[in-house]
Amino acid sequence: MNGPSELKPREAVRRYLDRRGTELSESSIKTYRYRLKLWVEWCEDQNIERVSDLNGWTFEQFEAFRAGQGIASPTLHGEMETLLGFIEYLERIEAVEDGLSKKVHVPSVPMSERSRDTMLVPDDALRLLRYYRSHSSVRGTRFHAVLELAWHTGARLGALRGLDLRDYYPDEQYVEFVHRPESETPLKNQMNGERTVSLLPEVVESLNTYIEKFRPDGHDDFGRSPLFVTHHGTRISKNGFRGWMYQATQPCVAGPCPHEYEKDSCEFAGSYTQGSKCPSSRSPHHIRTGSITWHRDRGFPAEVTAERVNASQEVIEQHYDKASQRERMELRRRPHLDKLRIE
């Protein structure tokens, strides 16, 4: 039987992903698989047949190859970081020499490029929510309910989609996010993502209206009763949830179109399939980003926000919090200025 040093790159990656499968979410495994697939294909093009053939020059060549393809700095950072973890695994199983992982260079990412995602601007979100709450024609609709809960909790798409009716406690005013991979609603951080999140009375009122007036009866394939149900009586899919969010955040819901389209003739307005093409509509990730920024602007401590939205303070700082330096000074630090007065 051949030893681990004889493993081909493709076989070694397969074993690595099998081991990580119990630790990572399905979406993370897919990301790792894609990144390492590029690595394996490059190794095969270079006639690298065994992992024991890897060395510092190999990693340097691969990084230069990917950088030469014009990929963004965050993308290259992510690929090399994933490769580093893979090489550390090879060290652990004694397939390569100790210390080889130290030869994998993970390039730093300029601060300006670490997160370039758009967000739902708090002013726009609050304008939409005020409209939904105050107009009976839209109050409690599925679009109102998903935006209300997403903005108030800062939760990820998967966590919101995975909610059941039993996870909503209107009398106690909170929702509970539960990791249920066996019935296809895992949380990104698995058991560490489980948490209860408190709700304001006005959010509870909005959700109650949705449940009483607009939510169809239904169950998923596992006999669970989802909070968010399609017209067909099934749990909303991830793509379906995105479609609801795009429709919920179109600015023409609550006012005139900022892009000068006529609502009656606009192909984006109120369209499930075309809603994402509206220049101002926003995805669940953009709503989460805006919500986290809003939490911090409203004075939520960093550690409280981190627990509420299930993300580390470092991740929030780098990837979600979009406040400018001026906004951080005015909204977060200036209110504390009186504490520095000398009596």
XYZ file of C-alpha atoms in Angstrom:
343
model
C 0.000 0.000 0.000
C 1.364 3.415 -1.010
C 2.011 5.975 1.720
C 0.380 9.419 1.911
C 3.303 11.043 0.113
C 2.251 9.128 -3.018
C -1.193 10.748 -3.099
C -2.074 12.508 -6.305
C -3.202 16.135 -5.825
C -6.771 15.285 -6.870
C -7.042 12.378 -4.437
C -5.487 14.401 -1.631
C -8.013 17.212 -2.132
C -10.886 14.723 -2.092
C -9.701 13.298 1.217
C -9.223 16.779 2.655
C -12.744 17.874 1.733
C -14.181 14.649 3.149
C -12.505 15.399 6.484
C -13.671 19.017 6.541
C -17.226 18.031 5.646
C -18.162 17.535 9.297
C -16.760 20.930 10.311
C -17.902 23.275 7.568
C -21.256 24.293 6.145
C -22.312 23.020 2.748
C -21.768 26.429 1.180
C -18.221 26.638 2.612
C -17.401 23.165 1.288
C -18.600 24.236 -2.169
C -16.310 27.264 -2.004
C -13.334 25.150 -0.917
C -14.082 22.585 -3.633
C -14.134 25.222 -6.342
C -10.931 26.900 -5.166
C -9.017 23.643 -4.853
C -10.385 22.392 -8.170
C -8.483 25.239 -9.831
C -5.366 24.181 -7.921
C -5.715 20.516 -8.922
C -6.230 21.354 -12.587
C -3.148 23.571 -12.539
C -1.091 20.808 -10.909
C -2.190 18.346 -13.558
C -1.302 20.807 -16.322
C 2.162 21.091 -14.716
C 2.518 17.287 -14.536
C 2.727 17.319 -10.746
C 1.794 13.724 -9.964
C 2.394 13.439 -6.204
C 1.913 15.808 -3.296
C 5.480 15.044 -2.225
C 6.585 16.959 -5.331
C 5.209 20.224 -3.954
C 7.608 22.958 -2.846
C 7.806 26.710 -2.399
C 8.459 27.298 -6.066
C 5.262 25.391 -6.907
C 3.182 27.726 -4.770
C 4.937 30.799 -6.169
C 4.182 29.683 -9.721
C 0.540 28.997 -8.965
C 0.039 32.369 -7.271
C 1.695 34.138 -10.206
C -0.494 32.163 -12.636
C -3.720 33.158 -10.890
C -2.635 36.780 -10.413
C -1.784 36.900 -14.127
C -5.379 36.010 -14.947
C -6.461 39.361 -13.558
C -8.523 38.128 -10.606
C -9.388 40.528 -7.792
C -7.146 40.778 -4.740
C -9.785 39.336 -2.350
C -10.268 36.365 -4.689
C -6.556 35.595 -4.821
C -6.319 35.998 -1.060
C -9.150 33.510 -0.558
C -7.673 30.936 -2.933
C -4.213 31.041 -1.366
C -5.690 30.943 2.140
C -7.654 27.809 1.216
C -4.522 26.266 -0.295
C -2.654 27.017 2.937
C -5.235 25.088 4.957
C -4.979 22.158 2.567
C -1.165 22.029 2.846
C -1.447 22.144 6.650
C -3.664 19.057 6.401
C -1.025 17.319 4.271
C 1.554 18.095 6.936
C -0.663 16.595 9.603
C -1.033 13.280 7.766
C 2.703 13.306 6.973
C 2.180 13.455 3.234
C 4.605 16.370 2.891
C 7.534 17.659 4.922
C 6.891 19.661 8.077
C 6.960 23.393 7.523
C 5.893 23.266 3.877
C 2.763 25.300 4.638
C 4.975 28.214 5.694
C 6.024 28.492 2.046
C 2.462 29.253 0.920
C 2.174 33.014 0.516
C -1.249 34.472 1.295
C -1.272 37.991 -0.187
C -2.755 40.781 1.878
C -5.735 42.690 0.547
C -5.805 46.495 0.432
C -8.323 47.840 2.938
C -10.196 49.583 0.129
C -10.799 46.239 -1.604
C -11.654 44.025 1.356
C -15.349 44.548 0.930
C -16.878 46.241 -2.073
C -20.455 45.048 -1.671
C -23.358 47.419 -1.924
C -25.734 47.688 1.005
C -29.324 48.710 1.567
C -28.749 52.222 2.870
C -30.395 52.670 6.293
C -32.381 55.730 5.164
C -33.838 53.722 2.278
C -34.602 50.742 4.505
C -36.383 52.886 7.100
C -38.398 54.682 4.423
C -39.554 51.319 3.041
C -40.400 49.909 6.461
C -42.344 53.008 7.488
C -44.356 52.710 4.282
C -45.044 48.996 4.751
C -46.151 49.564 8.350
C -48.438 52.492 7.601
C -50.235 51.323 4.436
C -52.834 48.618 4.790
C -52.447 47.521 1.166
C -48.930 46.226 1.839
C -48.770 45.841 5.623
C -48.030 42.235 6.553
C -47.424 41.000 3.015
C -44.612 38.514 2.484
C -42.424 41.333 1.168
C -43.026 43.366 4.300
C -42.449 40.370 6.581
C -39.135 39.289 5.054
C -37.733 42.814 4.953
C -38.918 43.566 8.483
C -37.310 40.467 9.956
C -34.148 40.617 7.855
C -33.486 44.254 8.706
C -34.290 43.864 12.393
C -32.182 40.742 12.987
C -29.359 41.166 10.452
C -29.636 37.425 9.790
C -28.320 35.568 6.754
C -30.575 34.298 4.002
C -30.221 30.660 5.081
C -31.115 31.435 8.677
C -34.232 33.380 7.709
C -35.367 30.799 5.172
C -34.904 28.002 7.712
C -37.270 29.475 10.305
C -40.353 27.466 11.231
C -43.516 28.784 12.826
C -42.398 27.081 16.038
C -39.243 29.231 16.019
C -41.275 32.425 16.314
C -42.416 33.425 19.809
C -44.741 36.424 19.458
C -45.721 36.593 23.133
C -42.095 36.558 24.280
C -41.070 38.677 21.264
C -38.149 36.733 19.824
C -37.149 34.308 17.077
C -34.891 31.306 17.515
C -32.429 30.269 14.819
C -31.798 26.502 14.914
C -29.280 24.395 12.963
C -31.246 21.576 11.263
C -29.003 20.044 8.593
C -30.906 16.748 8.617
C -33.897 18.539 7.101
C -31.924 20.803 4.774
C -31.917 24.079 6.711
C -28.398 24.286 8.152
C -26.951 27.440 9.679
C -23.684 28.737 8.244
C -21.855 28.358 11.548
C -23.743 25.185 12.447
C -24.377 24.785 16.189
C -22.407 27.961 16.838
C -24.956 29.802 14.737
C -27.870 28.884 16.973
C -29.233 31.859 18.882
C -32.341 33.675 20.031
C -32.874 37.215 18.783
C -35.279 39.631 20.471
C -37.822 41.621 18.463
C -39.485 44.975 18.969
C -43.288 45.030 19.369
C -43.770 46.696 15.970
C -41.812 43.894 14.286
C -43.929 41.304 16.085
C -47.079 43.107 14.965
C -45.916 43.022 11.356
C -45.101 39.311 11.504
C -48.408 38.537 13.206
C -50.270 40.302 10.393
C -48.335 38.283 7.822
C -49.154 35.003 9.575
C -52.823 35.818 10.124
C -53.620 37.319 6.718
C -51.057 36.383 4.095
C -49.142 33.237 5.011
C -50.492 30.146 3.185
C -50.777 26.888 5.105
C -48.021 24.500 4.147
C -45.292 22.070 5.091
C -41.910 21.227 3.634
C -40.738 17.772 2.552
C -39.848 16.936 6.156
C -43.227 17.748 7.654
C -42.050 21.039 9.128
C -44.189 24.171 9.000
C -42.032 26.985 7.569
C -42.479 30.587 8.562
C -42.047 31.718 4.968
C -44.219 29.705 2.592
C -44.768 29.937 -1.174
C -48.190 30.078 -2.789
C -47.733 26.352 -3.433
C -47.536 25.661 0.302
C -43.814 24.789 0.372
C -40.773 26.333 2.057
C -39.410 29.180 -0.018
C -36.209 28.274 -1.895
C -33.028 30.324 -1.587
C -33.527 31.813 -5.041
C -37.160 32.450 -4.250
C -36.208 34.248 -1.052
C -33.784 36.421 -2.999
C -36.590 37.250 -5.424
C -38.832 38.358 -2.559
C -36.047 40.572 -1.204
C -35.420 42.200 -4.569
C -39.116 43.003 -4.878
C -39.384 44.171 -1.264
C -36.583 46.714 -1.676
C -37.603 48.343 -4.957
C -37.824 52.073 -4.178
C -41.054 52.515 -6.141
C -42.826 50.551 -3.406
C -42.757 53.643 -1.209
C -42.316 56.549 -3.599
C -41.276 57.771 -7.028
C -38.667 55.892 -9.025
C -35.201 57.489 -8.653
C -34.314 56.175 -12.124
C -37.244 57.917 -13.839
C -38.995 54.716 -14.929
C -42.773 54.729 -15.124
C -44.051 52.165 -12.626
C -46.902 50.986 -14.820
C -44.607 50.181 -17.708
C -41.384 49.283 -15.850
C -40.412 45.656 -16.470
C -38.672 45.480 -13.063
C -41.472 46.779 -10.852
C -43.283 43.978 -9.050
C -41.620 41.318 -11.191
C -40.390 38.120 -9.535
C -38.068 37.277 -12.435
C -36.891 40.790 -13.301
C -36.875 42.425 -9.864
C -33.132 41.969 -9.384
C -32.462 44.139 -12.436
C -33.848 47.225 -10.748
C -30.752 49.370 -10.049
C -31.922 50.078 -6.499
C -33.206 46.654 -5.432
C -31.035 44.784 -2.931
C -30.186 41.167 -2.158
C -30.374 39.513 1.301
C -26.625 40.012 1.729
C -26.944 43.729 1.000
C -29.774 43.979 3.515
C -27.670 42.194 6.145
C -24.795 44.597 5.468
C -27.035 47.631 5.814
C -28.650 46.240 8.952
C -25.322 45.640 10.674
C -24.135 49.146 9.787
C -27.414 50.530 11.158
C -27.075 48.519 14.385
C -23.669 50.034 14.983
C -24.801 53.550 14.042
C -27.669 53.307 16.528
C -25.235 52.615 19.334
C -25.391 48.825 19.556
C -22.090 47.715 21.140
C -19.853 45.738 18.801
C -20.004 42.611 20.959
C -23.814 42.724 21.175
C -24.146 43.222 17.431
C -21.767 40.304 16.821
C -23.901 37.942 18.910
C -27.142 39.181 17.400
C -26.076 38.706 13.764
C -23.759 35.724 14.377
C -20.499 37.152 13.086
C -17.212 37.990 14.757
C -16.385 41.602 15.494
C -13.433 41.369 13.094
C -15.611 40.073 10.253
C -18.181 42.785 10.911
C -15.481 45.457 10.815
C -13.955 44.209 7.549
C -16.911 42.976 5.552
C -20.192 44.404 6.804
C -19.847 47.729 8.557
C -20.016 50.334 5.770
C -20.064 53.529 7.785
C -17.577 56.159 6.647
C -14.955 57.524 9.011
C -17.008 60.745 9.328
C -20.170 58.770 10.133
C -18.344 56.721 12.740
C -17.143 59.905 14.409
C -20.518 61.672 14.364
C -22.826 58.772 15.176
C -20.696 56.557 17.387
C -17.941 58.515 19.072
C -19.257 62.059 19.407
C -22.165 61.024 21.710
C -19.522 59.853 24.198
C -17.565 63.099 24.059
C -19.111 64.576 27.226
C -17.533 61.746 29.179
C -14.173 63.442 28.625
C -15.164 66.763 30.201
C -13.097 67.918 33.155
C -15.461 69.050 35.897
